[in-house]
Amino acid sequence: MIEHSEIRWTSIRHSANIRTVTDEADRQMSFPTSTKHVRFVELSSAAMSALLDGDLPAASNTAGVALTEYFVTEEARWLWRFRLDQMAADPRHAQWMVRQVATGPEGVVIGHAGFHGPPDEAGMVEIGYAVVPDFRRQGYGRAILIELLRRAAAEPAVKTVRATISPDNVASLATIAGFGFVKVGEDWDEKDGLGLIFEVPANRSR
């Protein structure tokens, strides 16, 4: 998923065998770094609506950066539709939703990233992101993950960060290695099938 496709945006409605992750070991770890530099740019509801319509020029103009065909694929449109429904149900979710990931002075968009929504009652947020094919295997997935963890660590309400990854996605599993994630359970999603659930305490990066 990471740098091959993406970390899932699935829910855990059908999760099983979940345990609580502890942070004793993770507190001893230094926060990972990356040679790549990325920044997040808001992807507004207006931009997502334009993407759903397949109108790349309008979406790019609204977003302020040039988006590519990657953002109007069937998979991408499913995500935009899902996030728009979430924001319509509760506008407060918008600040946690999808961001474009840009790099370099020209703001080249190399993917998208964000959280499923605000922290749940236990302070858990789940991450999801994708890297545009032309930029995979270059370290951008790692850079995006670092920025998401920093974002989570900066929010006092966030206690735990979760990532759900397919067991056969070697690239994604390799990318989260070294970040302190611990497997806490499994998830079955009708769309994506089996997923392994990993968590890391948000405060271990503070």
PDB file of N, CA and C in Angstrom, residues 111-197:
ATOM      1  N   GLY A 111       0.764  12.921  -3.836  1.00  0.00           N
ATOM      2  CA  GLY A 111      -0.146  11.987  -3.189  1.00  0.00           C
ATOM      3  C   GLY A 111      -1.177  12.705  -2.349  1.00  0.00           C
ATOM      4  N   HIS A 112      -1.843  11.944  -1.508  1.00  0.00           N
ATOM      5  CA  HIS A 112      -2.796  12.529  -0.565  1.00  0.00           C
ATOM      6  C   HIS A 112      -2.706  11.783   0.758  1.00  0.00           C
ATOM      7  N   ALA A 113      -3.112  12.449   1.830  1.00  0.00           N
ATOM      8  CA  ALA A 113      -2.991  11.862   3.161  1.00  0.00           C
ATOM      9  C   ALA A 113      -3.978  12.491   4.119  1.00  0.00           C
ATOM     10  N   GLY A 114      -4.215  11.812   5.221  1.00  0.00           N
ATOM     11  CA  GLY A 114      -5.104  12.350   6.238  1.00  0.00           C
ATOM     12  C   GLY A 114      -5.505  11.300   7.237  1.00  0.00           C
ATOM     13  N   PHE A 115      -6.554  11.616   7.996  1.00  0.00           N
ATOM     14  CA  PHE A 115      -7.077  10.695   8.999  1.00  0.00           C
ATOM     15  C   PHE A 115      -8.513  10.339   8.635  1.00  0.00           C
ATOM     16  N   HIS A 116      -8.999   9.232   9.210  1.00  0.00           N
ATOM     17  CA  HIS A 116     -10.389   8.850   8.983  1.00  0.00           C
ATOM     18  C   HIS A 116     -11.341   9.894   9.535  1.00  0.00           C
ATOM     19  N   GLY A 117     -10.930  10.545  10.586  1.00  0.00           N
ATOM     20  CA  GLY A 117     -11.774  11.516  11.248  1.00  0.00           C
ATOM     21  C   GLY A 117     -11.117  11.950  12.541  1.00  0.00           C
ATOM     22  N   PRO A 118     -11.827  12.695  13.383  1.00  0.00           N
ATOM     23  CA  PRO A 118     -11.268  13.141  14.661  1.00  0.00           C
ATOM     24  C   PRO A 118     -11.041  11.970  15.600  1.00  0.00           C
ATOM     25  N   PRO A 119     -10.336  12.181  16.699  1.00  0.00           N
ATOM     26  CA  PRO A 119     -10.091  11.092  17.659  1.00  0.00           C
ATOM     27  C   PRO A 119     -11.402  10.506  18.180  1.00  0.00           C
ATOM     28  N   ASP A 120     -11.434   9.188  18.374  1.00  0.00           N
ATOM     29  CA  ASP A 120     -12.622   8.570  18.951  1.00  0.00           C
ATOM     30  C   ASP A 120     -12.608   8.751  20.465  1.00  0.00           C
ATOM     31  N   GLU A 121     -13.508   8.094  21.162  1.00  0.00           N
ATOM     32  CA  GLU A 121     -13.623   8.286  22.598  1.00  0.00           C
ATOM     33  C   GLU A 121     -12.388   7.843  23.368  1.00  0.00           C
ATOM     34  N   ALA A 122     -11.576   6.989  22.742  1.00  0.00           N
ATOM     35  CA  ALA A 122     -10.342   6.536  23.386  1.00  0.00           C
ATOM     36  C   ALA A 122      -9.132   7.356  22.943  1.00  0.00           C
ATOM     37  N   GLY A 123      -9.349   8.350  22.066  1.00  0.00           N
ATOM     38  CA  GLY A 123      -8.254   9.178  21.590  1.00  0.00           C
ATOM     39  C   GLY A 123      -7.492   8.566  20.436  1.00  0.00           C
ATOM     40  N   MET A 124      -8.135   7.652  19.688  1.00  0.00           N
ATOM     41  CA  MET A 124      -7.470   6.990  18.569  1.00  0.00           C
ATOM     42  C   MET A 124      -7.835   7.651  17.251  1.00  0.00           C
ATOM     43  N   VAL A 125      -6.819   7.860  16.395  1.00  0.00           N
ATOM     44  CA  VAL A 125      -7.048   8.303  15.022  1.00  0.00           C
ATOM     45  C   VAL A 125      -6.415   7.283  14.094  1.00  0.00           C
ATOM     46  N   GLU A 126      -7.035   7.080  12.938  1.00  0.00           N
ATOM     47  CA  GLU A 126      -6.493   6.138  11.965  1.00  0.00           C
ATOM     48  C   GLU A 126      -6.025   6.893  10.735  1.00  0.00           C
ATOM     49  N   ILE A 127      -4.845   6.554  10.262  1.00  0.00           N
ATOM     50  CA  ILE A 127      -4.255   7.240   9.120  1.00  0.00           C
ATOM     51  C   ILE A 127      -4.553   6.519   7.812  1.00  0.00           C
ATOM     52  N   GLY A 128      -4.490   7.285   6.724  1.00  0.00           N
ATOM     53  CA  GLY A 128      -4.605   6.728   5.393  1.00  0.00           C
ATOM     54  C   GLY A 128      -3.884   7.643   4.427  1.00  0.00           C
ATOM     55  N   TYR A 129      -3.148   7.088   3.494  1.00  0.00           N
ATOM     56  CA  TYR A 129      -2.473   7.925   2.497  1.00  0.00           C
ATOM     57  C   TYR A 129      -2.078   7.113   1.286  1.00  0.00           C
ATOM     58  N   ALA A 130      -1.804   7.809   0.224  1.00  0.00           N
ATOM     59  CA  ALA A 130      -1.417   7.171  -1.033  1.00  0.00           C
ATOM     60  C   ALA A 130      -0.373   8.022  -1.735  1.00  0.00           C
ATOM     61  N   VAL A 131       0.515   7.367  -2.464  1.00  0.00           N
ATOM     62  CA  VAL A 131       1.556   8.044  -3.232  1.00  0.00           C
ATOM     63  C   VAL A 131       1.282   7.834  -4.720  1.00  0.00           C
ATOM     64  N   VAL A 132       1.328   8.910  -5.490  1.00  0.00           N
ATOM     65  CA  VAL A 132       1.148   8.827  -6.938  1.00  0.00           C
ATOM     66  C   VAL A 132       2.193   7.862  -7.521  1.00  0.00           C
ATOM     67  N   PRO A 133       1.801   6.962  -8.431  1.00  0.00           N
ATOM     68  CA  PRO A 133       2.720   5.952  -8.964  1.00  0.00           C
ATOM     69  C   PRO A 133       4.099   6.452  -9.376  1.00  0.00           C
ATOM     70  N   ASP A 134       4.176   7.607 -10.039  1.00  0.00           N
ATOM     71  CA  ASP A 134       5.463   8.113 -10.514  1.00  0.00           C
ATOM     72  C   ASP A 134       6.423   8.470  -9.377  1.00  0.00           C
ATOM     73  N   PHE A 135       5.902   8.591  -8.154  1.00  0.00           N
ATOM     74  CA  PHE A 135       6.740   8.998  -7.025  1.00  0.00           C
ATOM     75  C   PHE A 135       6.941   7.891  -5.998  1.00  0.00           C
ATOM     76  N   ARG A 136       6.524   6.689  -6.320  1.00  0.00           N
ATOM     77  CA  ARG A 136       6.700   5.581  -5.399  1.00  0.00           C
ATOM     78  C   ARG A 136       8.140   5.088  -5.390  1.00  0.00           C
ATOM     79  N   ARG A 137       8.473   4.404  -4.298  1.00  0.00           N
ATOM     80  CA  ARG A 137       9.827   3.845  -4.112  1.00  0.00           C
ATOM     81  C   ARG A 137      10.903   4.927  -4.089  1.00  0.00           C
ATOM     82  N   GLN A 138      10.532   6.109  -3.629  1.00  0.00           N
ATOM     83  CA  GLN A 138      11.495   7.206  -3.533  1.00  0.00           C
ATOM     84  C   GLN A 138      11.570   7.788  -2.115  1.00  0.00           C
ATOM     85  N   GLY A 139      10.873   7.167  -1.188  1.00  0.00           N
ATOM     86  CA  GLY A 139      10.912   7.631   0.192  1.00  0.00           C
ATOM     87  C   GLY A 139       9.803   8.583   0.582  1.00  0.00           C
ATOM     88  N   TYR A 140       8.882   8.865  -0.344  1.00  0.00           N
ATOM     89  CA  TYR A 140       7.810   9.802  -0.020  1.00  0.00           C
ATOM     90  C   TYR A 140       6.797   9.220   0.957  1.00  0.00           C
ATOM     91  N   GLY A 141       6.575   7.901   0.875  1.00  0.00           N
ATOM     92  CA  GLY A 141       5.657   7.277   1.813  1.00  0.00           C
ATOM     93  C   GLY A 141       6.126   7.457   3.245  1.00  0.00           C
ATOM     94  N   ARG A 142       7.407   7.301   3.460  1.00  0.00           N
ATOM     95  CA  ARG A 142       7.984   7.482   4.789  1.00  0.00           C
ATOM     96  C   ARG A 142       7.830   8.935   5.255  1.00  0.00           C
ATOM     97  N   ALA A 143       8.087   9.875   4.345  1.00  0.00           N
ATOM     98  CA  ALA A 143       7.981  11.289   4.688  1.00  0.00           C
ATOM     99  C   ALA A 143       6.546  11.655   5.054  1.00  0.00           C
ATOM    100  N   ILE A 144       5.581  11.112   4.323  1.00  0.00           N
ATOM    101  CA  ILE A 144       4.174  11.381   4.614  1.00  0.00           C
ATOM    102  C   ILE A 144       3.790  10.811   5.978  1.00  0.00           C
ATOM    103  N   LEU A 145       4.229   9.600   6.246  1.00  0.00           N
ATOM    104  CA  LEU A 145       3.924   8.966   7.528  1.00  0.00           C
ATOM    105  C   LEU A 145       4.474   9.795   8.685  1.00  0.00           C
ATOM    106  N   ILE A 146       5.681  10.298   8.537  1.00  0.00           N
ATOM    107  CA  ILE A 146       6.284  11.135   9.586  1.00  0.00           C
ATOM    108  C   ILE A 146       5.424  12.369   9.846  1.00  0.00           C
ATOM    109  N   GLU A 147       4.970  13.029   8.778  1.00  0.00           N
ATOM    110  CA  GLU A 147       4.163  14.232   8.949  1.00  0.00           C
ATOM    111  C   GLU A 147       2.814  13.930   9.595  1.00  0.00           C
ATOM    112  N   LEU A 148       2.229  12.793   9.258  1.00  0.00           N
ATOM    113  CA  LEU A 148       0.967  12.410   9.886  1.00  0.00           C
ATOM    114  C   LEU A 148       1.164  12.145  11.381  1.00  0.00           C
ATOM    115  N   LEU A 149       2.252  11.482  11.723  1.00  0.00           N
ATOM    116  CA  LEU A 149       2.527  11.203  13.136  1.00  0.00           C
ATOM    117  C   LEU A 149       2.801  12.490  13.908  1.00  0.00           C
ATOM    118  N   ARG A 150       3.490  13.427  13.268  1.00  0.00           N
ATOM    119  CA  ARG A 150       3.736  14.717  13.917  1.00  0.00           C
ATOM    120  C   ARG A 150       2.435  15.474  14.135  1.00  0.00           C
ATOM    121  N   ARG A 151       1.555  15.408  13.143  1.00  0.00           N
ATOM    122  CA  ARG A 151       0.252  16.076  13.261  1.00  0.00           C
ATOM    123  C   ARG A 151      -0.530  15.482  14.428  1.00  0.00           C
ATOM    124  N   ALA A 152      -0.522  14.154  14.530  1.00  0.00           N
ATOM    125  CA  ALA A 152      -1.237  13.482  15.607  1.00  0.00           C
ATOM    126  C   ALA A 152      -0.628  13.810  16.964  1.00  0.00           C
ATOM    127  N   ALA A 153       0.693  13.842  17.029  1.00  0.00           N
ATOM    128  CA  ALA A 153       1.383  14.102  18.294  1.00  0.00           C
ATOM    129  C   ALA A 153       1.140  15.518  18.794  1.00  0.00           C
ATOM    130  N   ALA A 154       0.838  16.426  17.880  1.00  0.00           N
ATOM    131  CA  ALA A 154       0.623  17.822  18.263  1.00  0.00           C
ATOM    132  C   ALA A 154      -0.770  18.064  18.846  1.00  0.00           C
ATOM    133  N   GLU A 155      -1.646  17.062  18.737  1.00  0.00           N
ATOM    134  CA  GLU A 155      -3.015  17.193  19.233  1.00  0.00           C
ATOM    135  C   GLU A 155      -3.150  16.497  20.586  1.00  0.00           C
ATOM    136  N   PRO A 156      -3.372  17.234  21.668  1.00  0.00           N
ATOM    137  CA  PRO A 156      -3.488  16.631  23.001  1.00  0.00           C
ATOM    138  C   PRO A 156      -4.566  15.561  23.103  1.00  0.00           C
ATOM    139  N   ALA A 157      -5.611  15.667  22.279  1.00  0.00           N
ATOM    140  CA  ALA A 157      -6.710  14.709  22.350  1.00  0.00           C
ATOM    141  C   ALA A 157      -6.356  13.353  21.738  1.00  0.00           C
ATOM    142  N   VAL A 158      -5.282  13.316  20.955  1.00  0.00           N
ATOM    143  CA  VAL A 158      -4.889  12.067  20.294  1.00  0.00           C
ATOM    144  C   VAL A 158      -3.953  11.267  21.192  1.00  0.00           C
ATOM    145  N   LYS A 159      -4.340  10.052  21.479  1.00  0.00           N
ATOM    146  CA  LYS A 159      -3.529   9.172  22.319  1.00  0.00           C
ATOM    147  C   LYS A 159      -2.862   8.053  21.516  1.00  0.00           C
ATOM    148  N   THR A 160      -3.535   7.614  20.467  1.00  0.00           N
ATOM    149  CA  THR A 160      -3.062   6.463  19.698  1.00  0.00           C
ATOM    150  C   THR A 160      -3.258   6.701  18.212  1.00  0.00           C
ATOM    151  N   VAL A 161      -2.276   6.247  17.412  1.00  0.00           N
ATOM    152  CA  VAL A 161      -2.370   6.329  15.951  1.00  0.00           C
ATOM    153  C   VAL A 161      -2.458   4.913  15.406  1.00  0.00           C
ATOM    154  N   ARG A 162      -3.399   4.692  14.530  1.00  0.00           N
ATOM    155  CA  ARG A 162      -3.630   3.355  13.974  1.00  0.00           C
ATOM    156  C   ARG A 162      -3.379   3.341  12.472  1.00  0.00           C
ATOM    157  N   ALA A 163      -2.890   2.209  11.973  1.00  0.00           N
ATOM    158  CA  ALA A 163      -2.735   1.959  10.535  1.00  0.00           C
ATOM    159  C   ALA A 163      -3.219   0.546  10.250  1.00  0.00           C
ATOM    160  N   THR A 164      -4.033   0.378   9.223  1.00  0.00           N
ATOM    161  CA  THR A 164      -4.527  -0.938   8.829  1.00  0.00           C
ATOM    162  C   THR A 164      -3.946  -1.287   7.469  1.00  0.00           C
ATOM    163  N   ILE A 165      -3.254  -2.435   7.393  1.00  0.00           N
ATOM    164  CA  ILE A 165      -2.498  -2.803   6.191  1.00  0.00           C
ATOM    165  C   ILE A 165      -2.795  -4.246   5.806  1.00  0.00           C
ATOM    166  N   SER A 166      -2.946  -4.516   4.519  1.00  0.00           N
ATOM    167  CA  SER A 166      -3.133  -5.885   4.041  1.00  0.00           C
ATOM    168  C   SER A 166      -1.888  -6.713   4.336  1.00  0.00           C
ATOM    169  N   PRO A 167      -2.040  -7.966   4.749  1.00  0.00           N
ATOM    170  CA  PRO A 167      -0.889  -8.789   5.116  1.00  0.00           C
ATOM    171  C   PRO A 167       0.074  -9.068   3.967  1.00  0.00           C
ATOM    172  N   ASP A 168      -0.396  -8.972   2.727  1.00  0.00           N
ATOM    173  CA  ASP A 168       0.473  -9.232   1.580  1.00  0.00           C
ATOM    174  C   ASP A 168       1.114  -7.963   1.025  1.00  0.00           C
ATOM    175  N   ASN A 169       0.905  -6.842   1.706  1.00  0.00           N
ATOM    176  CA  ASN A 169       1.473  -5.577   1.230  1.00  0.00           C
ATOM    177  C   ASN A 169       2.823  -5.357   1.900  1.00  0.00           C
ATOM    178  N   VAL A 170       3.842  -5.956   1.325  1.00  0.00           N
ATOM    179  CA  VAL A 170       5.187  -5.919   1.893  1.00  0.00           C
ATOM    180  C   VAL A 170       5.725  -4.495   1.968  1.00  0.00           C
ATOM    181  N   ALA A 171       5.457  -3.685   0.968  1.00  0.00           N
ATOM    182  CA  ALA A 171       5.972  -2.314   0.943  1.00  0.00           C
ATOM    183  C   ALA A 171       5.420  -1.491   2.101  1.00  0.00           C
ATOM    184  N   SER A 172       4.123  -1.621   2.361  1.00  0.00           N
ATOM    185  CA  SER A 172       3.513  -0.869   3.454  1.00  0.00           C
ATOM    186  C   SER A 172       4.049  -1.314   4.797  1.00  0.00           C
ATOM    187  N   LEU A 173       4.174  -2.616   4.974  1.00  0.00           N
ATOM    188  CA  LEU A 173       4.685  -3.149   6.231  1.00  0.00           C
ATOM    189  C   LEU A 173       6.117  -2.690   6.470  1.00  0.00           C
ATOM    190  N   ALA A 174       6.897  -2.622   5.395  1.00  0.00           N
ATOM    191  CA  ALA A 174       8.282  -2.175   5.530  1.00  0.00           C
ATOM    192  C   ALA A 174       8.343  -0.693   5.880  1.00  0.00           C
ATOM    193  N   THR A 175       7.413   0.097   5.349  1.00  0.00           N
ATOM    194  CA  THR A 175       7.438   1.538   5.594  1.00  0.00           C
ATOM    195  C   THR A 175       7.146   1.869   7.051  1.00  0.00           C
ATOM    196  N   ILE A 176       6.217   1.158   7.684  1.00  0.00           N
ATOM    197  CA  ILE A 176       5.899   1.475   9.075  1.00  0.00           C
ATOM    198  C   ILE A 176       6.923   0.912  10.052  1.00  0.00           C
ATOM    199  N   ALA A 177       7.780   0.009   9.580  1.00  0.00           N
ATOM    200  CA  ALA A 177       8.809  -0.554  10.457  1.00  0.00           C
ATOM    201  C   ALA A 177       9.719   0.560  10.970  1.00  0.00           C
ATOM    202  N   GLY A 178      10.044   0.519  12.241  1.00  0.00           N
ATOM    203  CA  GLY A 178      10.920   1.517  12.821  1.00  0.00           C
ATOM    204  C   GLY A 178      10.183   2.702  13.409  1.00  0.00           C
ATOM    205  N   PHE A 179       8.843   2.718  13.275  1.00  0.00           N
ATOM    206  CA  PHE A 179       8.054   3.808  13.825  1.00  0.00           C
ATOM    207  C   PHE A 179       7.394   3.435  15.149  1.00  0.00           C
ATOM    208  N   GLY A 180       7.626   2.237  15.616  1.00  0.00           N
ATOM    209  CA  GLY A 180       7.064   1.821  16.897  1.00  0.00           C
ATOM    210  C   GLY A 180       5.685   1.209  16.821  1.00  0.00           C
ATOM    211  N   PHE A 181       5.170   0.963  15.620  1.00  0.00           N
ATOM    212  CA  PHE A 181       3.853   0.352  15.498  1.00  0.00           C
ATOM    213  C   PHE A 181       3.878  -1.088  15.995  1.00  0.00           C
ATOM    214  N   VAL A 182       2.818  -1.460  16.696  1.00  0.00           N
ATOM    215  CA  VAL A 182       2.660  -2.813  17.224  1.00  0.00           C
ATOM    216  C   VAL A 182       1.361  -3.386  16.689  1.00  0.00           C
ATOM    217  N   LYS A 183       1.397  -4.639  16.226  1.00  0.00           N
ATOM    218  CA  LYS A 183       0.168  -5.272  15.748  1.00  0.00           C
ATOM    219  C   LYS A 183      -0.751  -5.534  16.934  1.00  0.00           C
ATOM    220  N   VAL A 184      -2.012  -5.071  16.830  1.00  0.00           N
ATOM    221  CA  VAL A 184      -2.961  -5.226  17.928  1.00  0.00           C
ATOM    222  C   VAL A 184      -4.197  -6.031  17.540  1.00  0.00           C
ATOM    223  N   GLY A 185      -4.340  -6.377  16.286  1.00  0.00           N
ATOM    224  CA  GLY A 185      -5.508  -7.141  15.880  1.00  0.00           C
ATOM    225  C   GLY A 185      -5.640  -7.246  14.384  1.00  0.00           C
ATOM    226  N   GLU A 186      -6.804  -7.711  13.926  1.00  0.00           N
ATOM    227  CA  GLU A 186      -7.083  -7.862  12.508  1.00  0.00           C
ATOM    228  C   GLU A 186      -8.451  -7.267  12.190  1.00  0.00           C
ATOM    229  N   ASP A 187      -8.631  -6.950  10.910  1.00  0.00           N
ATOM    230  CA  ASP A 187      -9.858  -6.323  10.456  1.00  0.00           C
ATOM    231  C   ASP A 187     -10.301  -6.989   9.165  1.00  0.00           C
ATOM    232  N   TRP A 188     -11.605  -7.164   9.007  1.00  0.00           N
ATOM    233  CA  TRP A 188     -12.124  -7.662   7.730  1.00  0.00           C
ATOM    234  C   TRP A 188     -13.045  -6.607   7.142  1.00  0.00           C
ATOM    235  N   ASP A 189     -12.704  -6.174   5.940  1.00  0.00           N
ATOM    236  CA  ASP A 189     -13.481  -5.160   5.254  1.00  0.00           C
ATOM    237  C   ASP A 189     -14.048  -5.759   3.978  1.00  0.00           C
ATOM    238  N   GLU A 190     -15.316  -5.491   3.700  1.00  0.00           N
ATOM    239  CA  GLU A 190     -15.953  -6.056   2.518  1.00  0.00           C
ATOM    240  C   GLU A 190     -15.284  -5.605   1.231  1.00  0.00           C
ATOM    241  N   LYS A 191     -14.710  -4.424   1.257  1.00  0.00           N
ATOM    242  CA  LYS A 191     -14.076  -3.877   0.058  1.00  0.00           C
ATOM    243  C   LYS A 191     -12.636  -4.352  -0.100  1.00  0.00           C
ATOM    244  N   ASP A 192     -11.859  -4.356   1.000  1.00  0.00           N
ATOM    245  CA  ASP A 192     -10.427  -4.627   0.915  1.00  0.00           C
ATOM    246  C   ASP A 192      -9.988  -5.970   1.486  1.00  0.00           C
ATOM    247  N   GLY A 193     -10.896  -6.695   2.132  1.00  0.00           N
ATOM    248  CA  GLY A 193     -10.518  -7.988   2.684  1.00  0.00           C
ATOM    249  C   GLY A 193      -9.793  -7.868   4.019  1.00  0.00           C
ATOM    250  N   LEU A 194      -8.916  -8.823   4.286  1.00  0.00           N
ATOM    251  CA  LEU A 194      -8.209  -8.873   5.561  1.00  0.00           C
ATOM    252  C   LEU A 194      -7.200  -7.738   5.701  1.00  0.00           C
ATOM    253  N   GLY A 195      -7.171  -7.147   6.889  1.00  0.00           N
ATOM    254  CA  GLY A 195      -6.188  -6.115   7.185  1.00  0.00           C
ATOM    255  C   GLY A 195      -5.580  -6.347   8.553  1.00  0.00           C
ATOM    256  N   LEU A 196      -4.315  -6.062   8.692  1.00  0.00           N
ATOM    257  CA  LEU A 196      -3.634  -6.146   9.978  1.00  0.00           C
ATOM    258  C   LEU A 196      -3.673  -4.766  10.623  1.00  0.00           C
ATOM    259  N   ILE A 197      -4.065  -4.711  11.885  1.00  0.00           N
ATOM    260  CA  ILE A 197      -4.198  -3.441  12.587  1.00  0.00           C
ATOM    261  C   ILE A 197      -2.962  -3.187  13.436  1.00  0.00           C
TER     262      ILE A 197
END
